[in-house]
mmCIF file of C-alpha atoms and ligand atoms in Angstrom:
data_model
loop_
_atom_site.group_PDB
_atom_site.id
_atom_site.type_symbol
_atom_site.label_atom_id
_atom_site.label_comp_id
_atom_site.label_asym_id
_atom_site.label_seq_id
_atom_site.Cartn_x
_atom_site.Cartn_y
_atom_site.Cartn_z
ATOM 1 C CA VAL A 1 42.448 -38.523 -13.735
ATOM 2 C CA ALA A 2 40.769 -41.364 -14.256
ATOM 3 C CA LYS A 3 41.754 -42.002 -17.829
ATOM 4 C CA HIS A 4 45.496 -42.493 -16.326
ATOM 5 C CA LEU A 5 44.528 -46.006 -14.400
ATOM 6 C CA GLY A 6 43.254 -47.608 -17.457
ATOM 7 C CA ARG A 7 39.622 -48.679 -17.974
ATOM 8 C CA ASN A 8 37.014 -50.606 -15.925
ATOM 9 C CA ARG A 9 39.601 -50.838 -13.217
ATOM 10 C CA TYR A 10 37.432 -49.500 -10.180
ATOM 11 C CA HIS A 11 34.521 -47.099 -9.996
ATOM 12 C CA TYR A 12 35.789 -44.904 -7.534
ATOM 13 C CA PHE A 13 37.870 -41.963 -8.840
ATOM 14 C CA THR A 14 38.267 -38.496 -7.142
ATOM 15 C CA PRO A 15 36.422 -35.754 -8.834
ATOM 16 C CA ASP A 16 39.032 -33.122 -9.807
ATOM 17 C CA MET A 17 38.999 -29.663 -8.344
ATOM 18 C CA GLN A 18 37.304 -28.238 -11.426
ATOM 19 C CA ASP A 19 34.383 -30.502 -11.394
ATOM 20 C CA LEU A 20 33.695 -29.748 -7.415
ATOM 21 C CA ALA A 21 34.285 -25.983 -8.158
ATOM 22 C CA LEU A 22 31.805 -26.109 -11.097
ATOM 23 C CA ALA A 23 29.363 -28.391 -9.098
ATOM 24 C CA ARG A 24 29.416 -25.745 -5.999
ATOM 25 C CA MET A 25 29.145 -22.685 -8.598
ATOM 26 C CA GLN A 26 25.967 -24.357 -10.436
ATOM 27 C CA ARG A 27 24.746 -25.150 -6.447
ATOM 28 C CA ILE A 28 24.648 -21.254 -5.370
ATOM 29 C CA HIS A 29 23.622 -20.186 -9.084
ATOM 30 C CA ASP A 30 20.225 -22.465 -7.948
ATOM 31 C CA LEU A 31 20.090 -21.618 -4.682
ATOM 32 C CA ARG A 32 20.347 -17.964 -6.056
ATOM 33 C CA ASN A 33 17.273 -18.242 -8.172
ATOM 34 C CA ALA A 34 15.459 -20.381 -5.636
ATOM 35 C CA LEU A 35 14.519 -17.574 -4.325
ATOM 36 C CA THR A 36 13.017 -15.236 -6.994
ATOM 37 C CA ASN A 37 11.377 -18.819 -8.102
ATOM 38 C CA ARG A 38 9.503 -19.530 -5.180
ATOM 39 C CA GLU A 39 11.079 -22.939 -4.930
ATOM 40 C CA PHE A 40 11.168 -22.455 -1.022
ATOM 41 C CA CYS A 41 8.854 -23.077 1.303
ATOM 42 C CA LEU A 42 7.920 -23.377 5.093
ATOM 43 C CA CYS A 43 6.713 -26.572 6.678
ATOM 44 C CA TYR A 44 5.335 -26.583 10.227
ATOM 45 C CA GLN A 45 6.097 -29.103 12.952
ATOM 46 C CA PRO A 46 3.539 -28.760 16.066
ATOM 47 C CA ILE A 47 4.919 -28.239 19.213
ATOM 48 C CA VAL A 48 2.871 -29.539 21.859
ATOM 49 C CA ASP A 49 1.789 -28.769 25.315
ATOM 50 C CA LEU A 50 2.266 -31.859 27.221
ATOM 51 C CA ALA A 51 0.076 -31.207 30.358
ATOM 52 C CA SER A 52 -2.805 -30.463 27.882
ATOM 53 C CA GLY A 53 -2.436 -32.453 24.644
ATOM 54 C CA ARG A 54 -2.837 -29.293 22.839
ATOM 55 C CA VAL A 55 -0.970 -27.827 20.209
ATOM 56 C CA ARG A 56 -0.086 -24.178 20.948
ATOM 57 C CA LYS A 57 3.113 -23.565 18.716
ATOM 58 C CA ALA A 58 4.823 -24.633 15.782
ATOM 59 C CA GLU A 59 7.879 -24.728 14.378
ATOM 60 C CA ALA A 60 8.886 -23.037 10.745
ATOM 61 C CA LEU A 61 10.959 -25.262 8.887
ATOM 62 C CA ILE A 62 12.448 -24.602 5.286
ATOM 63 C CA ARG A 63 12.370 -26.875 2.342
ATOM 64 C CA TRP A 64 13.411 -26.517 -0.706
ATOM 65 C CA ASN A 65 11.679 -27.818 -3.998
ATOM 66 C CA HIS A 66 14.593 -27.881 -6.568
ATOM 67 C CA PRO A 67 13.266 -28.043 -10.187
ATOM 68 C CA ALA A 68 15.237 -31.083 -11.371
ATOM 69 C CA GLU A 69 16.244 -32.628 -7.831
ATOM 70 C CA GLY A 70 13.129 -32.512 -6.026
ATOM 71 C CA LEU A 71 12.684 -32.198 -2.093
ATOM 72 C CA VAL A 72 16.043 -30.968 -0.972
ATOM 73 C CA ALA A 73 16.960 -31.207 3.327
ATOM 74 C CA PRO A 74 17.997 -27.936 4.578
ATOM 75 C CA GLY A 75 20.943 -29.523 6.201
ATOM 76 C CA ASP A 76 21.820 -29.935 2.281
ATOM 77 C CA PHE A 77 21.511 -25.907 1.500
ATOM 78 C CA ILE A 78 21.699 -23.769 4.846
ATOM 79 C CA PRO A 79 25.419 -24.393 5.253
ATOM 80 C CA LEU A 80 26.062 -23.085 1.483
ATOM 81 C CA ALA A 81 23.932 -20.181 2.128
ATOM 82 C CA GLU A 82 25.417 -19.136 5.103
ATOM 83 C CA GLU A 83 28.893 -19.145 3.203
ATOM 84 C CA THR A 84 27.279 -17.358 0.556
ATOM 85 C CA GLY A 85 25.557 -14.620 2.353
ATOM 86 C CA LEU A 86 22.219 -15.756 0.704
ATOM 87 C CA ILE A 87 21.108 -16.517 4.277
ATOM 88 C CA ILE A 88 20.551 -13.045 4.936
ATOM 89 C CA GLU A 89 17.668 -12.576 2.083
ATOM 90 C CA MET A 90 16.623 -16.190 2.559
ATOM 91 C CA GLY A 91 16.239 -15.374 6.198
ATOM 92 C CA SER A 92 13.998 -12.300 5.995
ATOM 93 C CA TRP A 93 12.153 -14.544 3.537
ATOM 94 C CA ILE A 94 11.287 -16.713 6.262
ATOM 95 C CA PHE A 95 10.606 -14.428 8.838
ATOM 96 C CA GLU A 96 7.929 -12.465 6.211
ATOM 97 C CA GLU A 97 6.275 -15.556 5.108
ATOM 98 C CA ALA A 98 6.256 -17.136 8.954
ATOM 99 C CA ALA A 99 4.695 -13.640 10.526
ATOM 100 C CA GLU A 100 2.231 -14.039 7.956
ATOM 101 C CA GLN A 101 1.219 -17.492 8.557
ATOM 102 C CA VAL A 102 1.282 -16.960 12.403
ATOM 103 C CA SER A 103 -1.109 -13.718 11.669
ATOM 104 C CA SER A 104 -3.586 -15.840 10.023
ATOM 105 C CA TRP A 105 -3.663 -19.142 12.682
ATOM 106 C CA ARG A 106 -3.673 -16.546 15.502
ATOM 107 C CA GLN A 107 -7.246 -15.448 13.737
ATOM 108 C CA ASN A 108 -8.539 -18.521 12.720
ATOM 109 C CA LEU A 109 -7.068 -21.249 15.419
ATOM 110 C CA ASP A 110 -5.903 -19.596 18.648
ATOM 111 C CA PRO A 111 -5.188 -16.154 19.350
ATOM 112 C CA ASP A 112 -1.789 -17.013 21.514
ATOM 113 C CA PHE A 113 -0.418 -19.192 18.580
ATOM 114 C CA GLN A 114 3.206 -18.666 18.283
ATOM 115 C CA ILE A 115 5.776 -19.647 15.400
ATOM 116 C CA SER A 116 9.206 -20.175 15.784
ATOM 117 C CA ILE A 117 11.926 -19.747 13.091
ATOM 118 C CA ASN A 118 15.530 -21.226 13.230
ATOM 119 C CA THR A 119 18.175 -18.104 12.741
ATOM 120 C CA SER A 120 21.620 -18.654 11.857
ATOM 121 C CA PRO A 121 24.455 -16.555 13.919
ATOM 122 C CA VAL A 122 25.401 -15.549 10.322
ATOM 123 C CA GLN A 123 21.988 -14.302 9.472
ATOM 124 C CA LEU A 124 21.932 -12.421 13.143
ATOM 125 C CA ARG A 125 25.811 -11.498 12.826
ATOM 126 C CA SER A 126 24.776 -9.158 9.561
ATOM 127 C CA ASN A 127 23.870 -5.542 9.132
ATOM 128 C CA GLY A 128 22.207 -6.834 5.893
ATOM 129 C CA SER A 129 19.049 -8.372 8.495
ATOM 130 C CA LYS A 130 17.337 -5.268 8.741
ATOM 131 C CA LEU A 131 15.454 -5.560 11.851
ATOM 132 C CA GLU A 132 14.090 -2.197 11.038
ATOM 133 C CA ASP A 133 12.078 -3.798 8.232
ATOM 134 C CA TRP A 134 11.112 -6.752 10.237
ATOM 135 C CA LEU A 135 9.566 -4.326 12.868
ATOM 136 C CA ALA A 136 7.740 -2.801 10.259
ATOM 137 C CA TRP A 137 6.310 -5.717 8.981
ATOM 138 C CA LEU A 138 5.107 -7.147 12.536
ATOM 139 C CA GLU A 139 3.237 -3.206 12.896
ATOM 140 C CA GLN A 140 1.840 -3.915 9.165
ATOM 141 C CA LEU A 141 0.578 -7.620 10.302
ATOM 142 C CA ASP A 142 -0.744 -5.459 13.655
ATOM 143 C CA LEU A 143 1.171 -8.527 15.480
ATOM 144 C CA PRO A 144 2.633 -8.566 18.977
ATOM 145 C CA GLY A 145 6.761 -9.435 18.863
ATOM 146 C CA ASP A 146 5.969 -12.685 20.608
ATOM 147 C CA ALA A 147 4.024 -14.102 17.948
ATOM 148 C CA ILE A 148 7.381 -15.337 16.953
ATOM 149 C CA ALA A 149 9.974 -17.250 18.890
ATOM 150 C CA MET A 150 13.660 -17.068 17.361
ATOM 151 C CA GLU A 151 15.229 -20.283 17.910
ATOM 152 C CA ILE A 152 19.157 -19.503 18.268
ATOM 153 C CA THR A 153 21.923 -22.284 19.245
ATOM 154 C CA GLU A 154 24.394 -21.758 21.873
ATOM 155 C CA SER A 155 27.305 -20.563 19.496
ATOM 156 C CA ILE A 156 25.699 -17.073 19.112
ATOM 157 C CA LEU A 157 25.423 -16.333 22.539
ATOM 158 C CA MET A 158 29.221 -16.619 22.238
ATOM 159 C CA ASP A 159 29.258 -14.122 19.110
ATOM 160 C CA ALA A 160 29.678 -10.649 19.961
ATOM 161 C CA ALA A 161 28.183 -8.806 17.390
ATOM 162 C CA ALA A 162 25.448 -11.317 17.042
ATOM 163 C CA SER A 163 24.233 -11.407 21.096
ATOM 164 C CA GLU A 164 24.365 -7.736 20.574
ATOM 165 C CA ARG A 165 21.779 -7.985 17.884
ATOM 166 C CA LEU A 166 19.599 -10.451 19.741
ATOM 167 C CA LEU A 167 19.321 -7.858 22.226
ATOM 168 C CA ALA A 168 17.866 -5.620 19.923
ATOM 169 C CA VAL A 169 15.180 -8.675 18.320
ATOM 170 C CA GLN A 170 14.391 -9.135 21.817
ATOM 171 C CA LYS A 171 13.454 -5.703 22.607
ATOM 172 C CA MET A 172 11.370 -5.947 19.437
ATOM 173 C CA GLY A 173 9.416 -8.376 22.002
ATOM 174 C CA LEU A 174 10.272 -11.498 20.028
ATOM 175 C CA GLU A 175 11.041 -14.371 22.301
ATOM 176 C CA VAL A 176 13.687 -16.426 22.131
ATOM 177 C CA SER A 177 14.348 -20.191 22.292
ATOM 178 C CA LEU A 178 17.846 -22.073 22.882
ATOM 179 C CA ASP A 179 17.997 -24.864 20.395
ATOM 180 C CA ASP A 180 19.830 -28.235 20.576
ATOM 181 C CA PHE A 181 20.520 -27.329 24.341
ATOM 182 C CA GLY A 182 23.083 -29.814 25.547
ATOM 183 C CA THR A 183 24.883 -30.307 22.469
ATOM 184 C CA GLY A 184 26.931 -27.133 22.287
ATOM 185 C CA TYR A 185 30.076 -25.951 24.144
ATOM 186 C CA SER A 186 28.693 -22.855 25.727
ATOM 187 C CA THR A 187 28.803 -22.562 29.727
ATOM 188 C CA LEU A 188 25.628 -22.309 31.652
ATOM 189 C CA SER A 189 26.527 -18.707 32.180
ATOM 190 C CA TYR A 190 24.940 -17.960 29.483
ATOM 191 C CA LEU A 191 21.672 -18.440 30.944
ATOM 192 C CA LYS A 192 21.709 -15.688 33.738
ATOM 193 C CA LYS A 193 23.431 -13.486 30.922
ATOM 194 C CA PHE A 194 20.869 -13.756 28.472
ATOM 195 C CA ASP A 195 17.247 -13.701 29.017
ATOM 196 C CA ILE A 196 16.243 -16.953 26.864
ATOM 197 C CA ASP A 197 12.145 -17.696 27.115
ATOM 198 C CA TYR A 198 12.937 -21.305 25.864
ATOM 199 C CA LEU A 199 15.270 -24.629 26.317
ATOM 200 C CA LYS A 200 14.659 -26.773 23.693
ATOM 201 C CA ILE A 201 16.191 -30.345 25.170
ATOM 202 C CA ASP A 202 18.152 -31.849 22.169
ATOM 203 C CA ARG A 203 16.637 -34.859 20.376
ATOM 204 C CA SER A 204 19.938 -36.945 21.302
ATOM 205 C CA PHE A 205 19.015 -36.805 24.782
ATOM 206 C CA VAL A 206 14.784 -37.822 24.386
ATOM 207 C CA GLN A 207 16.596 -40.882 21.799
ATOM 208 C CA ASN A 208 17.290 -43.021 24.787
ATOM 209 C CA LEU A 209 15.102 -41.883 27.163
ATOM 210 C CA ALA A 210 13.814 -44.363 29.680
ATOM 211 C CA PRO A 211 13.135 -44.430 33.182
ATOM 212 C CA ALA A 212 16.326 -44.459 35.529
ATOM 213 C CA SER A 213 18.530 -44.137 32.588
ATOM 214 C CA SER A 214 21.296 -41.469 32.073
ATOM 215 C CA ASP A 215 19.600 -39.708 29.974
ATOM 216 C CA ALA A 216 16.413 -39.491 32.333
ATOM 217 C CA ALA A 217 18.633 -37.817 34.933
ATOM 218 C CA LEU A 218 20.217 -35.444 32.356
ATOM 219 C CA CYS A 219 16.419 -34.258 31.255
ATOM 220 C CA GLU A 220 14.942 -34.071 34.712
ATOM 221 C CA ALA A 221 18.084 -31.870 35.981
ATOM 222 C CA ILE A 222 17.692 -29.581 32.724
ATOM 223 C CA ILE A 223 13.986 -29.360 33.533
ATOM 224 C CA LEU A 224 14.342 -28.331 37.223
ATOM 225 C CA MET A 225 17.023 -26.121 36.599
ATOM 226 C CA ALA A 226 15.085 -24.121 33.633
ATOM 227 C CA HIS A 227 12.178 -23.994 35.684
ATOM 228 C CA LYS A 228 14.018 -22.212 38.819
ATOM 229 C CA LEU A 229 15.483 -19.781 36.054
ATOM 230 C CA GLY A 230 11.997 -19.045 34.733
ATOM 231 C CA ILE A 231 12.706 -20.830 31.531
ATOM 232 C CA ARG A 232 10.139 -23.189 30.035
ATOM 233 C CA VAL A 233 11.285 -26.561 28.244
ATOM 234 C CA ILE A 234 10.661 -28.055 24.997
ATOM 235 C CA ALA A 235 11.642 -31.764 24.076
ATOM 236 C CA GLU A 236 12.711 -32.088 20.873
ATOM 237 C CA GLY A 237 12.598 -35.617 18.996
ATOM 238 C CA ILE A 238 9.586 -37.393 20.637
ATOM 239 C CA GLU A 239 8.827 -40.494 18.615
ATOM 240 C CA THR A 240 7.208 -43.061 21.352
ATOM 241 C CA GLU A 241 4.521 -42.790 23.856
ATOM 242 C CA ALA A 242 6.967 -43.740 26.625
ATOM 243 C CA GLN A 243 9.187 -41.033 25.713
ATOM 244 C CA ARG A 244 6.309 -38.271 25.749
ATOM 245 C CA ALA A 245 4.884 -40.144 29.134
ATOM 246 C CA CYS A 246 8.093 -39.519 30.676
ATOM 247 C CA LEU A 247 9.112 -36.162 29.577
ATOM 248 C CA ALA A 248 5.666 -35.214 30.873
ATOM 249 C CA ALA A 249 5.659 -36.941 34.074
ATOM 250 C CA MET A 250 9.220 -34.641 34.759
ATOM 251 C CA GLY A 251 6.920 -31.554 34.154
ATOM 252 C CA CYS A 252 8.593 -30.672 30.802
ATOM 253 C CA ASP A 253 6.304 -28.067 29.255
ATOM 254 C CA TYR A 254 6.326 -28.848 25.663
ATOM 255 C CA GLY A 255 7.052 -31.678 23.129
ATOM 256 C CA GLN A 256 8.043 -31.996 19.647
ATOM 257 C CA GLY A 257 8.637 -34.823 17.402
ATOM 258 C CA TYR A 258 7.445 -37.820 14.755
ATOM 259 C CA LEU A 259 5.186 -39.011 17.668
ATOM 260 C CA PHE A 260 2.887 -36.077 17.056
ATOM 261 C CA SER A 261 3.669 -34.861 13.910
ATOM 262 C CA LYS A 262 6.473 -34.190 11.168
ATOM 263 C CA ALA A 263 6.982 -31.166 9.584
ATOM 264 C CA VAL A 264 3.538 -30.509 7.078
ATOM 265 C CA ASN A 265 2.585 -27.634 4.623
ATOM 266 C CA ALA A 266 0.592 -25.107 6.191
ATOM 267 C CA ALA A 267 -2.856 -26.090 4.721
ATOM 268 C CA GLU A 268 -2.507 -29.592 6.253
ATOM 269 C CA PHE A 269 -1.231 -28.475 9.749
ATOM 270 C CA GLU A 270 -4.264 -25.952 9.695
ATOM 271 C CA GLN A 271 -6.166 -29.248 8.773
ATOM 272 C CA ARG A 272 -4.883 -31.249 11.530
ATOM 273 C CA ILE A 273 -5.247 -28.403 14.207
ATOM 274 C CA ARG A 274 -8.857 -28.335 13.244
ATOM 275 C CA ARG A 275 -9.413 -32.124 13.861
ATOM 276 C CA ASN A 276 -7.272 -31.851 17.101
ATOM 277 C CA ARG A 277 -9.282 -28.802 18.467
ATOM 278 C CA ILE A 278 -12.053 -30.982 18.306
ATOM 279 C CA LEU A 279 -11.150 -34.283 19.371
ATOM 280 C CA SER A 280 -8.465 -32.369 22.260
ATOM 281 C CA GLN A 281 -5.963 -35.406 21.616
ATOM 282 C CA PRO A 282 -2.346 -35.023 22.093
ATOM 283 C CA CYS A 283 -1.697 -36.931 18.729
ATOM 284 C CA LEU A 284 -2.085 -35.429 15.279
HETATM 285 P P1 C2E B 1 16.460 -28.317 14.282
HETATM 286 O O1 C2E B 1 15.986 -27.034 14.158
HETATM 287 O O2 C2E B 1 16.872 -29.018 15.389
HETATM 288 O O3 C2E B 1 15.155 -28.871 13.828
HETATM 289 C C1 C2E B 1 14.753 -30.194 13.924
HETATM 290 C C2 C2E B 1 14.875 -31.134 12.838
HETATM 291 O O4 C2E B 1 14.417 -31.939 13.973
HETATM 292 C C3 C2E B 1 14.086 -30.868 11.721
HETATM 293 O O5 C2E B 1 14.655 -31.587 10.782
HETATM 294 C C4 C2E B 1 12.970 -31.921 11.876
HETATM 295 O O6 C2E B 1 12.076 -32.457 11.197
HETATM 296 C C5 C2E B 1 13.476 -33.151 12.874
HETATM 297 N N1 C2E B 1 12.887 -33.836 13.922
HETATM 298 C C6 C2E B 1 11.353 -33.331 14.601
HETATM 299 N N2 C2E B 1 11.037 -34.003 15.120
HETATM 300 C C7 C2E B 1 12.084 -35.566 14.840
HETATM 301 C C8 C2E B 1 11.807 -36.880 15.316
HETATM 302 O O7 C2E B 1 10.882 -37.010 16.096
HETATM 303 N N3 C2E B 1 12.729 -37.521 15.022
HETATM 304 C C9 C2E B 1 13.677 -37.264 14.223
HETATM 305 N N4 C2E B 1 14.903 -38.217 14.053
HETATM 306 N N5 C2E B 1 13.844 -35.937 13.691
HETATM 307 C C10 C2E B 1 12.988 -34.828 13.848
HETATM 308 P P2 C2E B 1 15.147 -30.393 9.114
HETATM 309 O O8 C2E B 1 14.007 -29.969 8.749
HETATM 310 O O9 C2E B 1 15.419 -31.381 8.296
HETATM 311 O O10 C2E B 1 16.115 -29.413 10.117
HETATM 312 C C11 C2E B 1 16.989 -29.519 10.058
HETATM 313 C C12 C2E B 1 17.903 -28.327 10.830
HETATM 314 O O11 C2E B 1 18.050 -27.801 9.503
HETATM 315 C C13 C2E B 1 17.364 -27.654 11.766
HETATM 316 O O12 C2E B 1 17.622 -28.404 12.934
HETATM 317 C C14 C2E B 1 17.288 -26.122 11.793
HETATM 318 O O13 C2E B 1 19.041 -26.285 12.178
HETATM 319 C C15 C2E B 1 17.843 -26.273 10.367
HETATM 320 N N6 C2E B 1 17.001 -25.357 9.673
HETATM 321 C C16 C2E B 1 15.587 -26.233 9.065
HETATM 322 N N7 C2E B 1 14.800 -24.736 8.827
HETATM 323 C C17 C2E B 1 15.766 -23.796 9.093
HETATM 324 C C18 C2E B 1 15.341 -22.262 8.784
HETATM 325 O O14 C2E B 1 14.335 -22.136 8.193
HETATM 326 N N8 C2E B 1 16.396 -21.681 8.612
HETATM 327 C C19 C2E B 1 17.752 -21.697 9.073
HETATM 328 N N9 C2E B 1 18.769 -20.906 9.498
HETATM 329 N N10 C2E B 1 17.860 -23.256 9.521
HETATM 330 C C20 C2E B 1 16.711 -23.974 9.367
HETATM 331 MG MG1 MG B 2 15.090 -25.529 15.385
HETATM 332 MG MG1 MG B 3 16.005 -28.200 17.578
HETATM 333 MG MG1 MG B 4 18.115 -30.217 16.393
#
């Protein structure tokens, strides 16, 4: 195609369908190998109790260390993993890895420590995600279900198959956290229909938080409503001390964001927690 247009005209040309298909197939191939080659790892971002400043939880965030491309962000491969169904195998690996990690941290750091994992609707909808295997893994590790929280998005609650399996997950004792709250299309009625443990206020509401702003009003209303329903609140994307102070003053239970720490590997996480514990300071 580019040849037709003549040489050196402009640098842009549309790669034809074949190139796109090839690149996609290569990516799928790489993704398939990534599991067997152990190229994935979980990083952990602390979730801080805003009243005490202590780290009580962490969110597991997947990273792909691609042999040629280096670190690939989840946004660049999760959608493809969902399309191809690879997310199911990947999701089971994530669950097992996170469960092993929280078991170790419960023994070494804090007996009540909790790790949250992100769960895609595709993964939850599929019968391939064998919940019996997950339960067996928890039993093998001698871990209660609430050592793990499952982060879901509002879309899962609107999906009949996925929401049914969510109930099965809750029967296993896992806690449920509603991620990116306020950005989806769901209605508040889901909050009474499902037994949600945590609401995560989306980063977009925290970003421009200032006293008397409309985002402050929204955050405060979300916190009040959640508490009346017996749901605890986690604010995402806290980057400044002013945002932390504002949310703490509103009674928000937990906070997460670059102010405290970005997601780091397990060894570094553990090191930082030990230091934090001694100093008992909110910032890692
Ligand atoms: P999420 O679950 O809403 O995760 C929060 C994202 O916000 C993470 O990006 C995190 O690094 C980033 N973040 C945390 N604090 C701050 C902050 O203070 N400022 C800013 N600007 N960003 C912050 P990440 O790790 O790139 O993950 C992006 C999304 O990919 C996640 O959004 C989640 O939907 C998905 N994801 C990540 N790991 C997994 C996984 O293991 N399984 C599945 N199914 N999805 C995952
Ligand atoms: Mg999340
Ligand atoms: Mg989130
Ligand atoms: Mg988000």
